[in-house]
């Protein structure tokens, strides 16, 4: 394994310091100057590696997604049933988000702005979005789920959208240890499992295809 260069070590130090301060102080209270001071580098050096706090938040998104993927490994390796795989992956999503609960709501208003690079739908968020969809594709493809091929192809992205709704609920969930968010997942995953299964029924196929066609048109 190659030894990180001094430049790579400095960048990693700034990034780790920023993520720690975001978690401890919150997004708005953490300035680039504070990050530089804590990391022991000049402000100019911090800006050399990261042009803005938004870039550092994108790095948080990347790390968070990596943590989520890693935390999902056991359930994906041990379960074949679609419902169990999806439930385990969503629980892992909440587990990995929880340490950042205090500051998540602070920057969410920026992510909710359609033109913001922090939006999950932005070009800048593309790599993280695709990594998350890939994880949900693994949920589907590695399961014993039997469904229409057209639904199977679209399902990973639809599951990602569903997970974004779960995350939004989690941001505003004030229950102890996000217990209401866990309950939301436990209640809705079985419904999704049933709906996907029902799509195979002759009377439902036409409705599902029309819904998928509408979704594809709106996605463009």
PDB file of N, CA and C in Angstrom, residues 7-61:
ATOM      1  N   UNK A   7       0.858  16.078   1.270  1.00  0.00           N
ATOM      2  CA  UNK A   7      -0.327  16.804   0.823  1.00  0.00           C
ATOM      3  C   UNK A   7      -1.602  16.022   1.140  1.00  0.00           C
ATOM      4  N   UNK A   8      -1.580  14.707   0.896  1.00  0.00           N
ATOM      5  CA  UNK A   8      -2.739  13.868   1.179  1.00  0.00           C
ATOM      6  C   UNK A   8      -3.008  13.803   2.676  1.00  0.00           C
ATOM      7  N   UNK A   9      -1.946  13.756   3.468  1.00  0.00           N
ATOM      8  CA  UNK A   9      -2.099  13.725   4.919  1.00  0.00           C
ATOM      9  C   UNK A   9      -2.707  15.018   5.435  1.00  0.00           C
ATOM     10  N   UNK A  10      -2.281  16.146   4.862  1.00  0.00           N
ATOM     11  CA  UNK A  10      -2.824  17.443   5.274  1.00  0.00           C
ATOM     12  C   UNK A  10      -4.299  17.552   4.918  1.00  0.00           C
ATOM     13  N   UNK A  11      -4.633  17.131   3.715  1.00  0.00           N
ATOM     14  CA  UNK A  11      -6.034  17.174   3.290  1.00  0.00           C
ATOM     15  C   UNK A  11      -6.897  16.300   4.187  1.00  0.00           C
ATOM     16  N   UNK A  12      -6.415  15.117   4.508  1.00  0.00           N
ATOM     17  CA  UNK A  12      -7.162  14.201   5.365  1.00  0.00           C
ATOM     18  C   UNK A  12      -7.326  14.775   6.765  1.00  0.00           C
ATOM     19  N   UNK A  13      -6.273  15.430   7.282  1.00  0.00           N
ATOM     20  CA  UNK A  13      -6.338  16.047   8.599  1.00  0.00           C
ATOM     21  C   UNK A  13      -7.391  17.147   8.635  1.00  0.00           C
ATOM     22  N   UNK A  14      -7.411  17.989   7.616  1.00  0.00           N
ATOM     23  CA  UNK A  14      -8.396  19.073   7.548  1.00  0.00           C
ATOM     24  C   UNK A  14      -9.804  18.499   7.488  1.00  0.00           C
ATOM     25  N   UNK A  15      -9.976  17.472   6.683  1.00  0.00           N
ATOM     26  CA  UNK A  15     -11.295  16.860   6.530  1.00  0.00           C
ATOM     27  C   UNK A  15     -11.775  16.242   7.839  1.00  0.00           C
ATOM     28  N   UNK A  16     -10.924  15.481   8.500  1.00  0.00           N
ATOM     29  CA  UNK A  16     -11.310  14.846   9.761  1.00  0.00           C
ATOM     30  C   UNK A  16     -11.585  15.881  10.841  1.00  0.00           C
ATOM     31  N   UNK A  17     -10.777  16.941  10.860  1.00  0.00           N
ATOM     32  CA  UNK A  17     -11.000  18.012  11.837  1.00  0.00           C
ATOM     33  C   UNK A  17     -12.342  18.681  11.593  1.00  0.00           C
ATOM     34  N   UNK A  18     -12.651  18.952  10.333  1.00  0.00           N
ATOM     35  CA  UNK A  18     -13.927  19.600   9.991  1.00  0.00           C
ATOM     36  C   UNK A  18     -15.109  18.737  10.400  1.00  0.00           C
ATOM     37  N   UNK A  19     -15.057  17.453  10.105  1.00  0.00           N
ATOM     38  CA  UNK A  19     -16.165  16.565  10.452  1.00  0.00           C
ATOM     39  C   UNK A  19     -16.353  16.489  11.964  1.00  0.00           C
ATOM     40  N   UNK A  20     -15.244  16.503  12.692  1.00  0.00           N
ATOM     41  CA  UNK A  20     -15.346  16.478  14.158  1.00  0.00           C
ATOM     42  C   UNK A  20     -15.982  17.767  14.673  1.00  0.00           C
ATOM     43  N   UNK A  21     -15.558  18.893  14.134  1.00  0.00           N
ATOM     44  CA  UNK A  21     -16.107  20.166  14.585  1.00  0.00           C
ATOM     45  C   UNK A  21     -17.566  20.330  14.181  1.00  0.00           C
ATOM     46  N   UNK A  22     -17.926  19.852  12.999  1.00  0.00           N
ATOM     47  CA  UNK A  22     -19.332  19.904  12.592  1.00  0.00           C
ATOM     48  C   UNK A  22     -20.182  19.142  13.598  1.00  0.00           C
ATOM     49  N   UNK A  23     -19.669  17.996  14.028  1.00  0.00           N
ATOM     50  CA  UNK A  23     -20.425  17.169  14.967  1.00  0.00           C
ATOM     51  C   UNK A  23     -20.474  17.813  16.348  1.00  0.00           C
ATOM     52  N   UNK A  24     -19.374  18.423  16.776  1.00  0.00           N
ATOM     53  CA  UNK A  24     -19.299  18.990  18.125  1.00  0.00           C
ATOM     54  C   UNK A  24     -19.941  20.364  18.242  1.00  0.00           C
ATOM     55  N   UNK A  25     -19.772  21.213  17.212  1.00  0.00           N
ATOM     56  CA  UNK A  25     -20.215  22.604  17.309  1.00  0.00           C
ATOM     57  C   UNK A  25     -21.405  22.938  16.421  1.00  0.00           C
ATOM     58  N   UNK A  26     -21.647  22.105  15.416  1.00  0.00           N
ATOM     59  CA  UNK A  26     -22.689  22.412  14.456  1.00  0.00           C
ATOM     60  C   UNK A  26     -22.116  23.061  13.205  1.00  0.00           C
ATOM     61  N   UNK A  27     -22.910  23.059  12.145  1.00  0.00           N
ATOM     62  CA  UNK A  27     -22.442  23.538  10.842  1.00  0.00           C
ATOM     63  C   UNK A  27     -22.189  25.039  10.835  1.00  0.00           C
ATOM     64  N   UNK A  28     -23.159  25.824  11.289  1.00  0.00           N
ATOM     65  CA  UNK A  28     -23.039  27.279  11.203  1.00  0.00           C
ATOM     66  C   UNK A  28     -21.949  27.820  12.119  1.00  0.00           C
ATOM     67  N   UNK A  29     -21.745  27.193  13.270  1.00  0.00           N
ATOM     68  CA  UNK A  29     -20.757  27.682  14.231  1.00  0.00           C
ATOM     69  C   UNK A  29     -19.330  27.308  13.855  1.00  0.00           C
ATOM     70  N   UNK A  30     -19.175  26.420  12.908  1.00  0.00           N
ATOM     71  CA  UNK A  30     -17.839  25.976  12.499  1.00  0.00           C
ATOM     72  C   UNK A  30     -17.400  26.761  11.268  1.00  0.00           C
ATOM     73  N   UNK A  31     -16.410  27.595  11.433  1.00  0.00           N
ATOM     74  CA  UNK A  31     -15.889  28.392  10.320  1.00  0.00           C
ATOM     75  C   UNK A  31     -14.653  27.729   9.730  1.00  0.00           C
ATOM     76  N   UNK A  32     -14.280  28.152   8.538  1.00  0.00           N
ATOM     77  CA  UNK A  32     -13.054  27.640   7.936  1.00  0.00           C
ATOM     78  C   UNK A  32     -11.842  28.020   8.781  1.00  0.00           C
ATOM     79  N   UNK A  33     -11.892  29.186   9.412  1.00  0.00           N
ATOM     80  CA  UNK A  33     -10.790  29.609  10.280  1.00  0.00           C
ATOM     81  C   UNK A  33     -10.674  28.675  11.485  1.00  0.00           C
ATOM     82  N   UNK A  34     -11.822  28.305  12.059  1.00  0.00           N
ATOM     83  CA  UNK A  34     -11.804  27.402  13.210  1.00  0.00           C
ATOM     84  C   UNK A  34     -11.255  26.035  12.816  1.00  0.00           C
ATOM     85  N   UNK A  35     -11.651  25.576  11.636  1.00  0.00           N
ATOM     86  CA  UNK A  35     -11.151  24.288  11.140  1.00  0.00           C
ATOM     87  C   UNK A  35      -9.639  24.345  10.964  1.00  0.00           C
ATOM     88  N   UNK A  36      -9.155  25.430  10.365  1.00  0.00           N
ATOM     89  CA  UNK A  36      -7.721  25.576  10.131  1.00  0.00           C
ATOM     90  C   UNK A  36      -6.953  25.626  11.449  1.00  0.00           C
ATOM     91  N   UNK A  37      -7.498  26.365  12.413  1.00  0.00           N
ATOM     92  CA  UNK A  37      -6.831  26.488  13.710  1.00  0.00           C
ATOM     93  C   UNK A  37      -6.732  25.139  14.410  1.00  0.00           C
ATOM     94  N   UNK A  38      -7.843  24.404  14.429  1.00  0.00           N
ATOM     95  CA  UNK A  38      -7.857  23.095  15.075  1.00  0.00           C
ATOM     96  C   UNK A  38      -6.928  22.104  14.371  1.00  0.00           C
ATOM     97  N   UNK A  39      -6.826  22.228  13.064  1.00  0.00           N
ATOM     98  CA  UNK A  39      -5.980  21.309  12.292  1.00  0.00           C
ATOM     99  C   UNK A  39      -4.513  21.726  12.317  1.00  0.00           C
ATOM    100  N   UNK A  40      -4.245  22.954  12.790  1.00  0.00           N
ATOM    101  CA  UNK A  40      -2.868  23.421  12.863  1.00  0.00           C
ATOM    102  C   UNK A  40      -2.301  23.832  11.523  1.00  0.00           C
ATOM    103  N   UNK A  41      -3.167  24.349  10.638  1.00  0.00           N
ATOM    104  CA  UNK A  41      -2.719  24.826   9.330  1.00  0.00           C
ATOM    105  C   UNK A  41      -3.216  26.257   9.150  1.00  0.00           C
ATOM    106  N   UNK A  42      -2.685  26.936   8.157  1.00  0.00           N
ATOM    107  CA  UNK A  42      -3.137  28.295   7.889  1.00  0.00           C
ATOM    108  C   UNK A  42      -4.511  28.268   7.219  1.00  0.00           C
ATOM    109  N   UNK A  43      -5.221  29.385   7.335  1.00  0.00           N
ATOM    110  CA  UNK A  43      -6.535  29.473   6.678  1.00  0.00           C
ATOM    111  C   UNK A  43      -6.378  29.322   5.167  1.00  0.00           C
ATOM    112  N   UNK A  44      -5.324  29.939   4.625  1.00  0.00           N
ATOM    113  CA  UNK A  44      -5.076  29.816   3.191  1.00  0.00           C
ATOM    114  C   UNK A  44      -4.847  28.374   2.777  1.00  0.00           C
ATOM    115  N   UNK A  45      -4.161  27.623   3.617  1.00  0.00           N
ATOM    116  CA  UNK A  45      -3.918  26.218   3.316  1.00  0.00           C
ATOM    117  C   UNK A  45      -5.216  25.424   3.334  1.00  0.00           C
ATOM    118  N   UNK A  46      -6.082  25.744   4.293  1.00  0.00           N
ATOM    119  CA  UNK A  46      -7.380  25.062   4.367  1.00  0.00           C
ATOM    120  C   UNK A  46      -8.189  25.323   3.104  1.00  0.00           C
ATOM    121  N   UNK A  47      -8.177  26.585   2.645  1.00  0.00           N
ATOM    122  CA  UNK A  47      -8.916  26.925   1.430  1.00  0.00           C
ATOM    123  C   UNK A  47      -8.257  26.337   0.175  1.00  0.00           C
ATOM    124  N   UNK A  48      -6.984  26.057   0.254  1.00  0.00           N
ATOM    125  CA  UNK A  48      -6.299  25.421  -0.880  1.00  0.00           C
ATOM    126  C   UNK A  48      -6.872  24.035  -1.145  1.00  0.00           C
ATOM    127  N   UNK A  49      -7.176  23.316  -0.075  1.00  0.00           N
ATOM    128  CA  UNK A  49      -7.677  21.954  -0.215  1.00  0.00           C
ATOM    129  C   UNK A  49      -9.201  21.904  -0.356  1.00  0.00           C
ATOM    130  N   UNK A  50      -9.889  22.842   0.291  1.00  0.00           N
ATOM    131  CA  UNK A  50     -11.355  22.866   0.259  1.00  0.00           C
ATOM    132  C   UNK A  50     -11.812  24.315   0.068  1.00  0.00           C
ATOM    133  N   UNK A  51     -12.462  24.568  -1.042  1.00  0.00           N
ATOM    134  CA  UNK A  51     -12.836  25.943  -1.385  1.00  0.00           C
ATOM    135  C   UNK A  51     -13.925  26.509  -0.486  1.00  0.00           C
ATOM    136  N   UNK A  52     -14.672  25.636   0.197  1.00  0.00           N
ATOM    137  CA  UNK A  52     -15.777  26.110   1.019  1.00  0.00           C
ATOM    138  C   UNK A  52     -16.192  25.025   2.009  1.00  0.00           C
ATOM    139  N   UNK A  53     -17.037  25.420   2.955  1.00  0.00           N
ATOM    140  CA  UNK A  53     -17.586  24.433   3.892  1.00  0.00           C
ATOM    141  C   UNK A  53     -18.474  23.436   3.160  1.00  0.00           C
ATOM    142  N   UNK A  54     -19.099  23.901   2.064  1.00  0.00           N
ATOM    143  CA  UNK A  54     -19.957  22.997   1.307  1.00  0.00           C
ATOM    144  C   UNK A  54     -19.169  21.790   0.784  1.00  0.00           C
ATOM    145  N   UNK A  55     -17.927  22.037   0.353  1.00  0.00           N
ATOM    146  CA  UNK A  55     -17.102  20.927  -0.123  1.00  0.00           C
ATOM    147  C   UNK A  55     -16.815  19.944   1.003  1.00  0.00           C
ATOM    148  N   UNK A  56     -16.639  20.463   2.198  1.00  0.00           N
ATOM    149  CA  UNK A  56     -16.402  19.594   3.343  1.00  0.00           C
ATOM    150  C   UNK A  56     -17.653  18.803   3.704  1.00  0.00           C
ATOM    151  N   UNK A  57     -18.820  19.413   3.537  1.00  0.00           N
ATOM    152  CA  UNK A  57     -20.061  18.683   3.782  1.00  0.00           C
ATOM    153  C   UNK A  57     -20.235  17.573   2.749  1.00  0.00           C
ATOM    154  N   UNK A  58     -19.837  17.850   1.508  1.00  0.00           N
ATOM    155  CA  UNK A  58     -19.873  16.794   0.500  1.00  0.00           C
ATOM    156  C   UNK A  58     -18.983  15.627   0.922  1.00  0.00           C
ATOM    157  N   UNK A  59     -17.867  15.947   1.532  1.00  0.00           N
ATOM    158  CA  UNK A  59     -16.977  14.899   2.025  1.00  0.00           C
ATOM    159  C   UNK A  59     -17.653  14.128   3.157  1.00  0.00           C
ATOM    160  N   UNK A  60     -18.392  14.841   4.007  1.00  0.00           N
ATOM    161  CA  UNK A  60     -19.168  14.162   5.048  1.00  0.00           C
ATOM    162  C   UNK A  60     -20.179  13.210   4.417  1.00  0.00           C
ATOM    163  N   UNK A  61     -20.867  13.668   3.365  1.00  0.00           N
ATOM    164  CA  UNK A  61     -21.817  12.800   2.678  1.00  0.00           C
ATOM    165  C   UNK A  61     -21.124  11.529   2.176  1.00  0.00           C
TER     166      UNK A  61
END
